[in-house]
Amino acid sequence: MTRQMTNILNEWDPFSCGAGGYDPEIADVLQAVHDLDEPHNLAVRIQAIYEHSFEETLPYDACFLLAKSLLAVKGLGECTL
């Protein structure tokens, strides 16, 4: 699950840094995915994480789509008994 999310985040590449160029941000986003379950809240957190590092605000819509993708992967990895 984590590897799949990491691949999604590396492929997203909003600042054209290439794979491996976002390791601190990816770690923060993965933690946020584990902490949050709502796409809106996760999108806002993703915006804040990348803005802190790159001093540029990413479009909310792009972050929201990313959040939905990450939460879908999270949902696939959760066990229900």
PDB file of C-alpha atoms in Angstrom:
ATOM      1  CA  MET A   1       0.000   0.000   0.000  1.00  0.00           C
ATOM      2  CA  THR A   2       2.725   2.489   0.963  1.00  0.00           C
ATOM      3  CA  ARG A   3       4.758   1.638  -2.119  1.00  0.00           C
ATOM      4  CA  GLN A   4       1.742   2.185  -4.373  1.00  0.00           C
ATOM      5  CA  MET A   5       1.050   5.568  -2.757  1.00  0.00           C
ATOM      6  CA  THR A   6       4.721   6.525  -3.066  1.00  0.00           C
ATOM      7  CA  ASN A   7       4.601   5.686  -6.779  1.00  0.00           C
ATOM      8  CA  ILE A   8       1.476   7.824  -7.215  1.00  0.00           C
ATOM      9  CA  LEU A   9       3.157  10.751  -5.457  1.00  0.00           C
ATOM     10  CA  ASN A  10       6.390  10.422  -7.457  1.00  0.00           C
ATOM     11  CA  GLU A  11       4.438  10.257 -10.722  1.00  0.00           C
ATOM     12  CA  TRP A  12       2.405  13.320  -9.747  1.00  0.00           C
ATOM     13  CA  ASP A  13       5.611  15.460  -9.756  1.00  0.00           C
ATOM     14  CA  PRO A  14       3.969  18.921  -9.497  1.00  0.00           C
ATOM     15  CA  PHE A  15       7.269  20.833  -9.595  1.00  0.00           C
ATOM     16  CA  SER A  16       9.112  18.630 -12.137  1.00  0.00           C
ATOM     17  CA  CYS A  17      11.704  17.477  -9.603  1.00  0.00           C
ATOM     18  CA  GLY A  18      11.639  13.876 -10.814  1.00  0.00           C
ATOM     19  CA  ALA A  19      11.381  10.688  -8.814  1.00  0.00           C
ATOM     20  CA  GLY A  20      13.154  10.962  -5.486  1.00  0.00           C
ATOM     21  CA  GLY A  21      12.872  14.740  -5.457  1.00  0.00           C
ATOM     22  CA  TYR A  22      10.014  14.758  -2.977  1.00  0.00           C
ATOM     23  CA  ASP A  23      11.099  12.321  -0.276  1.00  0.00           C
ATOM     24  CA  PRO A  24      10.350  14.625   2.713  1.00  0.00           C
ATOM     25  CA  GLU A  25       7.010  15.693   1.232  1.00  0.00           C
ATOM     26  CA  ILE A  26       6.043  12.115   0.419  1.00  0.00           C
ATOM     27  CA  ALA A  27       6.772  11.055   3.993  1.00  0.00           C
ATOM     28  CA  ASP A  28       4.556  13.880   5.277  1.00  0.00           C
ATOM     29  CA  VAL A  29       1.751  13.093   2.818  1.00  0.00           C
ATOM     30  CA  LEU A  30       1.837   9.387   3.700  1.00  0.00           C
ATOM     31  CA  GLN A  31       1.462  10.287   7.371  1.00  0.00           C
ATOM     32  CA  ALA A  32      -1.442  12.576   6.473  1.00  0.00           C
ATOM     33  CA  VAL A  33      -3.126   9.752   4.535  1.00  0.00           C
ATOM     34  CA  HIS A  34      -2.926   7.570   7.628  1.00  0.00           C
ATOM     35  CA  ASP A  35      -4.291  10.375   9.833  1.00  0.00           C
ATOM     36  CA  LEU A  36      -7.117  11.622   7.604  1.00  0.00           C
ATOM     37  CA  ASP A  37     -10.080  10.002   5.872  1.00  0.00           C
ATOM     38  CA  GLU A  38     -11.772  12.937   4.118  1.00  0.00           C
ATOM     39  CA  PRO A  39     -10.516  13.996   0.655  1.00  0.00           C
ATOM     40  CA  HIS A  40     -11.035  17.708   1.372  1.00  0.00           C
ATOM     41  CA  ASN A  41      -8.991  17.615   4.580  1.00  0.00           C
ATOM     42  CA  LEU A  42      -6.246  15.596   2.925  1.00  0.00           C
ATOM     43  CA  ALA A  43      -6.157  17.945  -0.081  1.00  0.00           C
ATOM     44  CA  VAL A  44      -5.716  20.952   2.202  1.00  0.00           C
ATOM     45  CA  ARG A  45      -2.922  19.148   4.073  1.00  0.00           C
ATOM     46  CA  ILE A  46      -1.196  18.224   0.793  1.00  0.00           C
ATOM     47  CA  GLN A  47      -1.340  21.863  -0.295  1.00  0.00           C
ATOM     48  CA  ALA A  48       0.217  22.948   3.003  1.00  0.00           C
ATOM     49  CA  ILE A  49       2.990  20.335   2.847  1.00  0.00           C
ATOM     50  CA  TYR A  50       4.104  21.305  -0.646  1.00  0.00           C
ATOM     51  CA  GLU A  51       3.657  25.035  -0.020  1.00  0.00           C
ATOM     52  CA  HIS A  52       5.917  24.792   3.028  1.00  0.00           C
ATOM     53  CA  SER A  53       8.672  23.167   0.961  1.00  0.00           C
ATOM     54  CA  PHE A  54       8.330  24.992  -2.347  1.00  0.00           C
ATOM     55  CA  GLU A  55       6.767  28.315  -1.290  1.00  0.00           C
ATOM     56  CA  GLU A  56       4.119  27.936  -3.974  1.00  0.00           C
ATOM     57  CA  THR A  57       0.477  26.962  -3.530  1.00  0.00           C
ATOM     58  CA  LEU A  58      -0.684  24.082  -5.669  1.00  0.00           C
ATOM     59  CA  PRO A  59      -4.205  24.217  -7.144  1.00  0.00           C
ATOM     60  CA  TYR A  60      -6.767  22.771  -4.745  1.00  0.00           C
ATOM     61  CA  ASP A  61      -8.424  20.714  -7.510  1.00  0.00           C
ATOM     62  CA  ALA A  62      -5.153  18.915  -8.295  1.00  0.00           C
ATOM     63  CA  CYS A  63      -4.584  18.195  -4.610  1.00  0.00           C
ATOM     64  CA  PHE A  64      -8.170  16.993  -4.218  1.00  0.00           C
ATOM     65  CA  LEU A  65      -7.831  14.514  -7.103  1.00  0.00           C
ATOM     66  CA  LEU A  66      -4.562  13.281  -5.628  1.00  0.00           C
ATOM     67  CA  ALA A  67      -6.175  12.939  -2.200  1.00  0.00           C
ATOM     68  CA  LYS A  68      -9.007  10.858  -3.658  1.00  0.00           C
ATOM     69  CA  SER A  69      -6.506   8.557  -5.388  1.00  0.00           C
ATOM     70  CA  LEU A  70      -4.457   8.094  -2.234  1.00  0.00           C
ATOM     71  CA  LEU A  71      -7.517   7.438  -0.091  1.00  0.00           C
ATOM     72  CA  ALA A  72      -8.749   4.874  -2.625  1.00  0.00           C
ATOM     73  CA  VAL A  73      -5.465   2.999  -2.255  1.00  0.00           C
ATOM     74  CA  LYS A  74      -5.740   3.288   1.518  1.00  0.00           C
ATOM     75  CA  GLY A  75      -9.248   1.840   1.333  1.00  0.00           C
ATOM     76  CA  LEU A  76      -8.012  -1.141  -0.673  1.00  0.00           C
ATOM     77  CA  GLY A  77      -5.390  -1.895   1.949  1.00  0.00           C
ATOM     78  CA  GLU A  78      -7.693  -1.816   4.945  1.00  0.00           C
ATOM     79  CA  CYS A  79      -8.977  -5.081   6.326  1.00  0.00           C
ATOM     80  CA  THR A  80     -12.564  -5.435   7.390  1.00  0.00           C
ATOM     81  CA  LEU A  81     -13.630  -8.309   9.562  1.00  0.00           C
TER      82      LEU A  81
END
